[in-house]
mmCIF file with all atom_site columns, C-alpha atoms in Angstrom:
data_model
loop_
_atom_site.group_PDB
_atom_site.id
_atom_site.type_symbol
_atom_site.label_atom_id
_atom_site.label_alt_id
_atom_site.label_comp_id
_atom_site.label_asym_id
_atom_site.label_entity_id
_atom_site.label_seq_id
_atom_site.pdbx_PDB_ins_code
_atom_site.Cartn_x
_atom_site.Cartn_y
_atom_site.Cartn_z
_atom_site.occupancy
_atom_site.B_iso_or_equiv
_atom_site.pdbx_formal_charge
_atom_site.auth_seq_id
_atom_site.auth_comp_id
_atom_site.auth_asym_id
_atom_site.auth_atom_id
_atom_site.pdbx_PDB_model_num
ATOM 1   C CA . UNK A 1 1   ? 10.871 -14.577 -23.814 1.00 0.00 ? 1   UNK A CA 1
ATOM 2   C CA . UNK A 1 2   ? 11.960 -13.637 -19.887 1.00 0.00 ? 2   UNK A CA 1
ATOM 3   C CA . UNK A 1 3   ? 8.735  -12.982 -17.563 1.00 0.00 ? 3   UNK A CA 1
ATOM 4   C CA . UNK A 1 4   ? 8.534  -9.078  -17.305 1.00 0.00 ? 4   UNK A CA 1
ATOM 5   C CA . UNK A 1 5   ? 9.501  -8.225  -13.992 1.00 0.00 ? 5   UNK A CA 1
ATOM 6   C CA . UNK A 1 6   ? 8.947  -4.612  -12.141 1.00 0.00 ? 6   UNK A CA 1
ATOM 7   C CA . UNK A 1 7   ? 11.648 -3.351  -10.387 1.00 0.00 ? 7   UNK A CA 1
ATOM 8   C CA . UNK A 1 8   ? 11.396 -0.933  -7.486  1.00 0.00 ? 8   UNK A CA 1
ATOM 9   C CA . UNK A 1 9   ? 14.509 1.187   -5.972  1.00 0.00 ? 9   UNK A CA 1
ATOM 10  C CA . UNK A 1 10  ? 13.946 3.680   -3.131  1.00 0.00 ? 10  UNK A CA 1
ATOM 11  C CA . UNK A 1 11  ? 16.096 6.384   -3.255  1.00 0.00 ? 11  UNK A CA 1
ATOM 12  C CA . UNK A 1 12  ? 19.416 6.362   -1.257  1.00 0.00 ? 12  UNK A CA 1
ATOM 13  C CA . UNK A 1 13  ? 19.787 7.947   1.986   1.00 0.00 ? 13  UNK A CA 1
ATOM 14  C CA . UNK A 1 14  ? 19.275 11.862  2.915   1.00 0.00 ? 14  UNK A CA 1
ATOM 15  C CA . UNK A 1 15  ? 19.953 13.697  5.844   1.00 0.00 ? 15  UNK A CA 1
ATOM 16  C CA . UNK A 1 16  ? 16.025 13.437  6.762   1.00 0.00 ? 16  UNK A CA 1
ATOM 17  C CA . UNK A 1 17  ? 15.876 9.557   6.080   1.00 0.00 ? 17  UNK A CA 1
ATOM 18  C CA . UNK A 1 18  ? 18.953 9.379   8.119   1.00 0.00 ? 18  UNK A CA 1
ATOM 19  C CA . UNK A 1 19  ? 17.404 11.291  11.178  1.00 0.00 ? 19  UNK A CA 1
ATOM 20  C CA . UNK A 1 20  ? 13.710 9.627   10.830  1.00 0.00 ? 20  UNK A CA 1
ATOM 21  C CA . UNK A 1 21  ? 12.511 12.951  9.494   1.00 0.00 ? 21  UNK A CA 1
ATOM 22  C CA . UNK A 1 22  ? 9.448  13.338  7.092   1.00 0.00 ? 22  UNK A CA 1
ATOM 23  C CA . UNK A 1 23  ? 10.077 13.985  3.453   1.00 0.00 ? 23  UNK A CA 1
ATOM 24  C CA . UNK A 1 24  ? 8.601  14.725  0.512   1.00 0.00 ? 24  UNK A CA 1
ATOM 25  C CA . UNK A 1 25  ? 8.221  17.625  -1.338  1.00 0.00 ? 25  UNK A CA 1
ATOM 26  C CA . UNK A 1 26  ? 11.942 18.720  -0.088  1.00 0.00 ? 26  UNK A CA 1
ATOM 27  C CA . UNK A 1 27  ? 14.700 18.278  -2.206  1.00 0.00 ? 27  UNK A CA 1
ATOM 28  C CA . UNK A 1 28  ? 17.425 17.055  -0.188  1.00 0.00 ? 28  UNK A CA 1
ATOM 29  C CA . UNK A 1 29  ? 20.722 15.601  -1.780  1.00 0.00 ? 29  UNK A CA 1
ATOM 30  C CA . UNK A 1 30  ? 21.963 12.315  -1.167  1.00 0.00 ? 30  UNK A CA 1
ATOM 31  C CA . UNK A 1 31  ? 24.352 11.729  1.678   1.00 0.00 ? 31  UNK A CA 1
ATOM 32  C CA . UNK A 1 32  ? 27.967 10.876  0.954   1.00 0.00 ? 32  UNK A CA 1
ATOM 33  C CA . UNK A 1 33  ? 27.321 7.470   2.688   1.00 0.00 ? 33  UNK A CA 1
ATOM 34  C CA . UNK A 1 34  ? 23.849 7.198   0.934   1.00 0.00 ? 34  UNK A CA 1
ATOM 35  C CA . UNK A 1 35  ? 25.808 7.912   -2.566  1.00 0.00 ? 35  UNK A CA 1
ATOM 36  C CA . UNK A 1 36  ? 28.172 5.013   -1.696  1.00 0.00 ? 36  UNK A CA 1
ATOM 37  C CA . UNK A 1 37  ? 25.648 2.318   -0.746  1.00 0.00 ? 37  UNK A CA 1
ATOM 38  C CA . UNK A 1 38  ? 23.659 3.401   -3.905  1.00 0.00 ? 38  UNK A CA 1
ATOM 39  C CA . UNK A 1 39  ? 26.800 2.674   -5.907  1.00 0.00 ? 39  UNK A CA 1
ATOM 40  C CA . UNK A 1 40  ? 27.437 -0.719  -4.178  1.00 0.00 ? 40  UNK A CA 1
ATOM 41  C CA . UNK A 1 41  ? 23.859 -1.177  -4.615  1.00 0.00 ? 41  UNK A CA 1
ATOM 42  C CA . UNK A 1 42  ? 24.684 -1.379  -8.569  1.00 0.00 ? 42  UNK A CA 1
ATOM 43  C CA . UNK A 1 43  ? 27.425 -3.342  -8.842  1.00 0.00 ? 43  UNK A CA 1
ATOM 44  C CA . UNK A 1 44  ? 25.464 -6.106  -6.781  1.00 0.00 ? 44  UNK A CA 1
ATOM 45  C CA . UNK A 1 45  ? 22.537 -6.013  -8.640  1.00 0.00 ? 45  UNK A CA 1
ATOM 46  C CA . UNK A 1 46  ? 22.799 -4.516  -11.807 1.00 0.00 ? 46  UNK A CA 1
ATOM 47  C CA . UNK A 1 47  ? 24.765 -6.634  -14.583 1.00 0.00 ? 47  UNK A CA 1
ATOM 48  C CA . UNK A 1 48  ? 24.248 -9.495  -17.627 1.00 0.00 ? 48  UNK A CA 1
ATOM 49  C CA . UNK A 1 49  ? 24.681 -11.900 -14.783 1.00 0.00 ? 49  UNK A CA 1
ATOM 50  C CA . UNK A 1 50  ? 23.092 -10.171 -11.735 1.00 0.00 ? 50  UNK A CA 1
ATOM 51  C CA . UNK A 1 51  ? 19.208 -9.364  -10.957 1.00 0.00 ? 51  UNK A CA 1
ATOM 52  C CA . UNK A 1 52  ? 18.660 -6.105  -12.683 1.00 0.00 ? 52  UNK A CA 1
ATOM 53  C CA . UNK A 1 53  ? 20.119 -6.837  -16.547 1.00 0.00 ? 53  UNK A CA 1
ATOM 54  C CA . UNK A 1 54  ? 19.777 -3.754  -18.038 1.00 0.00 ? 54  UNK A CA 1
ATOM 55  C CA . UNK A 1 55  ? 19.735 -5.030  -21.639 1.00 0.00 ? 55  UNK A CA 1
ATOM 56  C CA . UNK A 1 56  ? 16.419 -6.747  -20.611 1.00 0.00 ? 56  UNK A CA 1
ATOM 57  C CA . UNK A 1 57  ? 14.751 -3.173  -19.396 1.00 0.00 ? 57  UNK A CA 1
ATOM 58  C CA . UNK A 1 58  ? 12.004 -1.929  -21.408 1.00 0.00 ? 58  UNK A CA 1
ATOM 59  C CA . UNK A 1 59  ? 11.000 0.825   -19.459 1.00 0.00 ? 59  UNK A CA 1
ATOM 60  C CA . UNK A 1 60  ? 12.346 2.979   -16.134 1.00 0.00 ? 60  UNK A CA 1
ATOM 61  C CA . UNK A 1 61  ? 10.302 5.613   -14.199 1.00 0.00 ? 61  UNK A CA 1
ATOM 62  C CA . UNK A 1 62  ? 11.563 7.704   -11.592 1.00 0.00 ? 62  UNK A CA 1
ATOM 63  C CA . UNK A 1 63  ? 9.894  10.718  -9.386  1.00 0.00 ? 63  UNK A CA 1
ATOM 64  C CA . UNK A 1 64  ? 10.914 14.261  -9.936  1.00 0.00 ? 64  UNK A CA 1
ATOM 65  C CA . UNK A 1 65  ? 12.974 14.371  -6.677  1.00 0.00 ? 65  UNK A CA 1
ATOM 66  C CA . UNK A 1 66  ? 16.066 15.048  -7.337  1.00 0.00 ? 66  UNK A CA 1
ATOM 67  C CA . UNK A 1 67  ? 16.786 12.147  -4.813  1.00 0.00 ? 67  UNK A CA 1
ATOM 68  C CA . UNK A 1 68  ? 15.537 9.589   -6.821  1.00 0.00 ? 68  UNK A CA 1
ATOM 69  C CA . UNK A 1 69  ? 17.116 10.412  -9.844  1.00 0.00 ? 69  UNK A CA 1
ATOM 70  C CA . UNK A 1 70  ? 20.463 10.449  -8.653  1.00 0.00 ? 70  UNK A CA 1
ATOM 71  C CA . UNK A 1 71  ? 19.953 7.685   -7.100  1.00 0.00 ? 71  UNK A CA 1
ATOM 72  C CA . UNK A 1 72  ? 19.137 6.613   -10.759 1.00 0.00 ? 72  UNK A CA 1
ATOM 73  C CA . UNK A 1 73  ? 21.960 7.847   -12.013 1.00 0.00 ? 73  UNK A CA 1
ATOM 74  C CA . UNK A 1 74  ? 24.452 6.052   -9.305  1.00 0.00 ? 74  UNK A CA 1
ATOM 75  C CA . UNK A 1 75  ? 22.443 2.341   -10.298 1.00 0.00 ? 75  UNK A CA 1
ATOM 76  C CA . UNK A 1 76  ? 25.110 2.785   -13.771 1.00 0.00 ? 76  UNK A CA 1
ATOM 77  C CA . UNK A 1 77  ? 22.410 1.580   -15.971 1.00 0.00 ? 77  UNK A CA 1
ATOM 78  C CA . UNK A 1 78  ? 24.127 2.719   -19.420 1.00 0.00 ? 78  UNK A CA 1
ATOM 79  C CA . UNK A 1 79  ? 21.177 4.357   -20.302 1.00 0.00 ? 79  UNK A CA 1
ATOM 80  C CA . UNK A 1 80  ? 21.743 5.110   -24.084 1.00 0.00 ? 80  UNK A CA 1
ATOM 81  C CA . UNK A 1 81  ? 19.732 8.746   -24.204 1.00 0.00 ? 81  UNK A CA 1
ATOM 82  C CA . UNK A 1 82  ? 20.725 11.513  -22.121 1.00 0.00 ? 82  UNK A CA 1
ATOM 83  C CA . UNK A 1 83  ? 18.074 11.497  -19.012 1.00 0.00 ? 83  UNK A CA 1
ATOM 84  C CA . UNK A 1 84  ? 15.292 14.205  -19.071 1.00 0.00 ? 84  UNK A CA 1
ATOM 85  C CA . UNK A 1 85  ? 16.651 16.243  -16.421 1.00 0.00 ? 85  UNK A CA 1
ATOM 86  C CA . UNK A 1 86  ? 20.180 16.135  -17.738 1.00 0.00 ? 86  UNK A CA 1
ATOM 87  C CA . UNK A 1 87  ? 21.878 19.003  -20.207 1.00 0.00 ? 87  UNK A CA 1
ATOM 88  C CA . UNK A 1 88  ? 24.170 17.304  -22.590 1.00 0.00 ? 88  UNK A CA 1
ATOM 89  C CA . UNK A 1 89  ? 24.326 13.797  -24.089 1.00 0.00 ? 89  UNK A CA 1
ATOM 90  C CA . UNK A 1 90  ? 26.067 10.721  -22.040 1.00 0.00 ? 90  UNK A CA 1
ATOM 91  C CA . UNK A 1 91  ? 29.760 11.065  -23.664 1.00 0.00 ? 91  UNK A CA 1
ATOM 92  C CA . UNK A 1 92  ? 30.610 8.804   -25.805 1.00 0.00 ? 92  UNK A CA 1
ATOM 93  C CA . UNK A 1 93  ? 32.873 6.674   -23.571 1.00 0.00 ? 93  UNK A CA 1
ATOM 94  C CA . UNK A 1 94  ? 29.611 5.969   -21.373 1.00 0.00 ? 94  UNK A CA 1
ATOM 95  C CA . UNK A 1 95  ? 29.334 2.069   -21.930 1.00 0.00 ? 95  UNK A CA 1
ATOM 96  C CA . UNK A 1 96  ? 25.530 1.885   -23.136 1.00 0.00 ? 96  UNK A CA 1
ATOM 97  C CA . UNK A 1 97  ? 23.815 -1.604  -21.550 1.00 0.00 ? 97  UNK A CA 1
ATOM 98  C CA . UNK A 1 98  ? 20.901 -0.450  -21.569 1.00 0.00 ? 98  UNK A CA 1
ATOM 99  C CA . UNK A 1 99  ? 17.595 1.093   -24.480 1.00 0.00 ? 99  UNK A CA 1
ATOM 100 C CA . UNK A 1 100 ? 15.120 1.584   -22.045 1.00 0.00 ? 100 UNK A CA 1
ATOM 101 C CA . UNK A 1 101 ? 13.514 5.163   -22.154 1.00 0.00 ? 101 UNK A CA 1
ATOM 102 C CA . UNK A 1 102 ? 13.612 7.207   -18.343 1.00 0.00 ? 102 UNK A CA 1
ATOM 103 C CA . UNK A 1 103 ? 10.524 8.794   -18.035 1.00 0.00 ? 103 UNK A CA 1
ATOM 104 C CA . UNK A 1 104 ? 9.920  10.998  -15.026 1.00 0.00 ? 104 UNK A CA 1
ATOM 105 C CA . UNK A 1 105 ? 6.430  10.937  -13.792 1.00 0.00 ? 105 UNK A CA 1
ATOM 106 C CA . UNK A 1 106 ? 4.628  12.581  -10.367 1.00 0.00 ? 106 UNK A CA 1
ATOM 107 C CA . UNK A 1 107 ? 2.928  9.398   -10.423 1.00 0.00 ? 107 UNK A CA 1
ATOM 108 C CA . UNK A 1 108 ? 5.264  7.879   -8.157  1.00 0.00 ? 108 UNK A CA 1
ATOM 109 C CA . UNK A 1 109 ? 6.707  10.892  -6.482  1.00 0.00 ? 109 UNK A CA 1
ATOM 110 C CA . UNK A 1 110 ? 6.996  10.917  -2.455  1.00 0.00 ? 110 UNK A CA 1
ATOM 111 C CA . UNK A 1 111 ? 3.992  11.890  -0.409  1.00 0.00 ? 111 UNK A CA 1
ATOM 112 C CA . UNK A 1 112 ? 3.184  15.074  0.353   1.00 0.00 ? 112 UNK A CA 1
ATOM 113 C CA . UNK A 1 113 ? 3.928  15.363  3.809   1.00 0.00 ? 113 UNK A CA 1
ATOM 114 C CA . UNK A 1 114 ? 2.273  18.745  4.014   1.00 0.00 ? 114 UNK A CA 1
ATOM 115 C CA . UNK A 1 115 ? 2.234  20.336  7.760   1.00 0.00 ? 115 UNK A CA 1
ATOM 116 C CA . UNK A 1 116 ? 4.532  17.346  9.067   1.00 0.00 ? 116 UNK A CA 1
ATOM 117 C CA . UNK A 1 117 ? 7.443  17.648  6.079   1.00 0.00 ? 117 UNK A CA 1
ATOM 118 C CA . UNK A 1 118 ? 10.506 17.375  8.120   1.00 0.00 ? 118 UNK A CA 1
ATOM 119 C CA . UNK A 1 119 ? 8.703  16.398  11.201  1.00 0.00 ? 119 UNK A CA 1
ATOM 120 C CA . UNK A 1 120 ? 9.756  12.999  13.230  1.00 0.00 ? 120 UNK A CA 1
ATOM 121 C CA . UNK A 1 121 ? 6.418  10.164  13.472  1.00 0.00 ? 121 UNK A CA 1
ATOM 122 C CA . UNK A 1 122 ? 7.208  11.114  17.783  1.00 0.00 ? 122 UNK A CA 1
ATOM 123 C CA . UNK A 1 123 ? 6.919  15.122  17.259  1.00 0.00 ? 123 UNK A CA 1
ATOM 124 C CA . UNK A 1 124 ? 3.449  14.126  14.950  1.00 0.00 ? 124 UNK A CA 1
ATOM 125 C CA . UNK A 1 125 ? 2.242  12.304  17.866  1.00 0.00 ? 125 UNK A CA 1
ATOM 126 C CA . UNK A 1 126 ? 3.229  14.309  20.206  1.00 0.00 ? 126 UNK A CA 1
ATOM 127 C CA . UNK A 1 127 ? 1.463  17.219  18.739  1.00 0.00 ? 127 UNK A CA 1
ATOM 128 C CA . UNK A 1 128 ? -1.630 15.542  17.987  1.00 0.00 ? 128 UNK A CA 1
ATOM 129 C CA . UNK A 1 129 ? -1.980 14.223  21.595  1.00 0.00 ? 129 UNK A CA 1
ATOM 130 C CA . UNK A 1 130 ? -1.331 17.723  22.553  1.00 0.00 ? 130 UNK A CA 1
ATOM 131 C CA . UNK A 1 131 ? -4.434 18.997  20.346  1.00 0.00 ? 131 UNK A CA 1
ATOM 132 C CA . UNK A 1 132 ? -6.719 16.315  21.361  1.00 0.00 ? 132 UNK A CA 1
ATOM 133 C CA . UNK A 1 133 ? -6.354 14.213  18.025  1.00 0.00 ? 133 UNK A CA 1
ATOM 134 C CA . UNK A 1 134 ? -5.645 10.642  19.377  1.00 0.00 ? 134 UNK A CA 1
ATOM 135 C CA . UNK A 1 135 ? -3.139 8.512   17.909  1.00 0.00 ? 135 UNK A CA 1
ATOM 136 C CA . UNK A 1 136 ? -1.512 9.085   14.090  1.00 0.00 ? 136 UNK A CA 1
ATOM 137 C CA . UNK A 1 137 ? -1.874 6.706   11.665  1.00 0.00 ? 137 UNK A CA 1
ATOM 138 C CA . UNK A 1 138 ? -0.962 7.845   8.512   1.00 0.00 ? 138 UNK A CA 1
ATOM 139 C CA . UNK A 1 139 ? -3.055 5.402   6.728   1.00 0.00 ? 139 UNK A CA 1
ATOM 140 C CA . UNK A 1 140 ? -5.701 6.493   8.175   1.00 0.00 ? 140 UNK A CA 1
ATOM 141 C CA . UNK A 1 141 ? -5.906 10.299  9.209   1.00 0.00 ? 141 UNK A CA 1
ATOM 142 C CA . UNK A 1 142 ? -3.028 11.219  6.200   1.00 0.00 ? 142 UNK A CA 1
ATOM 143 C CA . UNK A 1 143 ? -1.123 14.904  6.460   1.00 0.00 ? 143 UNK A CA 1
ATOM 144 C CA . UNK A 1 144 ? -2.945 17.882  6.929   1.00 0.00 ? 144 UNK A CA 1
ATOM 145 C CA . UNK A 1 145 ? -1.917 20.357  4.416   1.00 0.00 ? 145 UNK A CA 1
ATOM 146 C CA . UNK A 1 146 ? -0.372 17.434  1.875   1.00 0.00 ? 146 UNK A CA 1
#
């Protein structure tokens, strides 16, 4: 028996993660370039013969974003049930590699950026210097409002 293994895959690129904005609760697509590295991203790593063996998956979770499940979507997994958040039934020329049930779960969605969704980490700082707050850690003093 293989050692189980976790797998985790951010999402691909978005106009915000592009630009060094703050997102989480916004659904932004994918970028055309962030669509073709998540692609490229799949053929290197997902295979029989490659990290990611998708015969070998048990389980997948993904956030609600609609980010992260195209991003899903683009890995080519072969998933053999339709995803949740799809209509219809893979077609039956879809090559199935893999039997692992996609569950979508808020328990790894993004943060909730609250007040600073879409803001930049220097605009953040900027403001809170402005207000008297000190520095911004988000570690430590987290998002008002998220």
């Amino acid at each position: 028996m293989a050692t189980p293994r976790v797998f985790i895959v951010r999402h691909g690129e978005t106009e915000w993660s592009l630009n060094g904005r703050h997102t989480g609760t916004t659904e932004l697509p994918l970028t055309a370039d962030g669509e073709k590295r998540i692609r490229a991203t799949g053929q290197a790593l997902v295979g029989e013969d490659r990290l990611i063996v998708p015969s070998q998956l048990a389980h997948i979770y993904v956030s609600p974003r609609k980010r992260a499940q195209s991003t899903l979507e683009l890995l080519n997994l072969g998933c053999r049930d339709k995803l949740p958040w799809q209509e219809q039934q893979p077609g039956k020329d879809q090559h199935v590699r893999t039997e692992a049930k996609v569950q979508v779960t808020d328990d790894i969605r993004e943060w909730d950026y609250g007040d600073y969704e879409g803001l930049r980490s220097a605009t953040i700082k900027e403001q809170r210097n402005q207000s008297g707050q000190g520095p911004w850690d988000i570690w430590r003093d987290g998002c008002p409002g998220g």
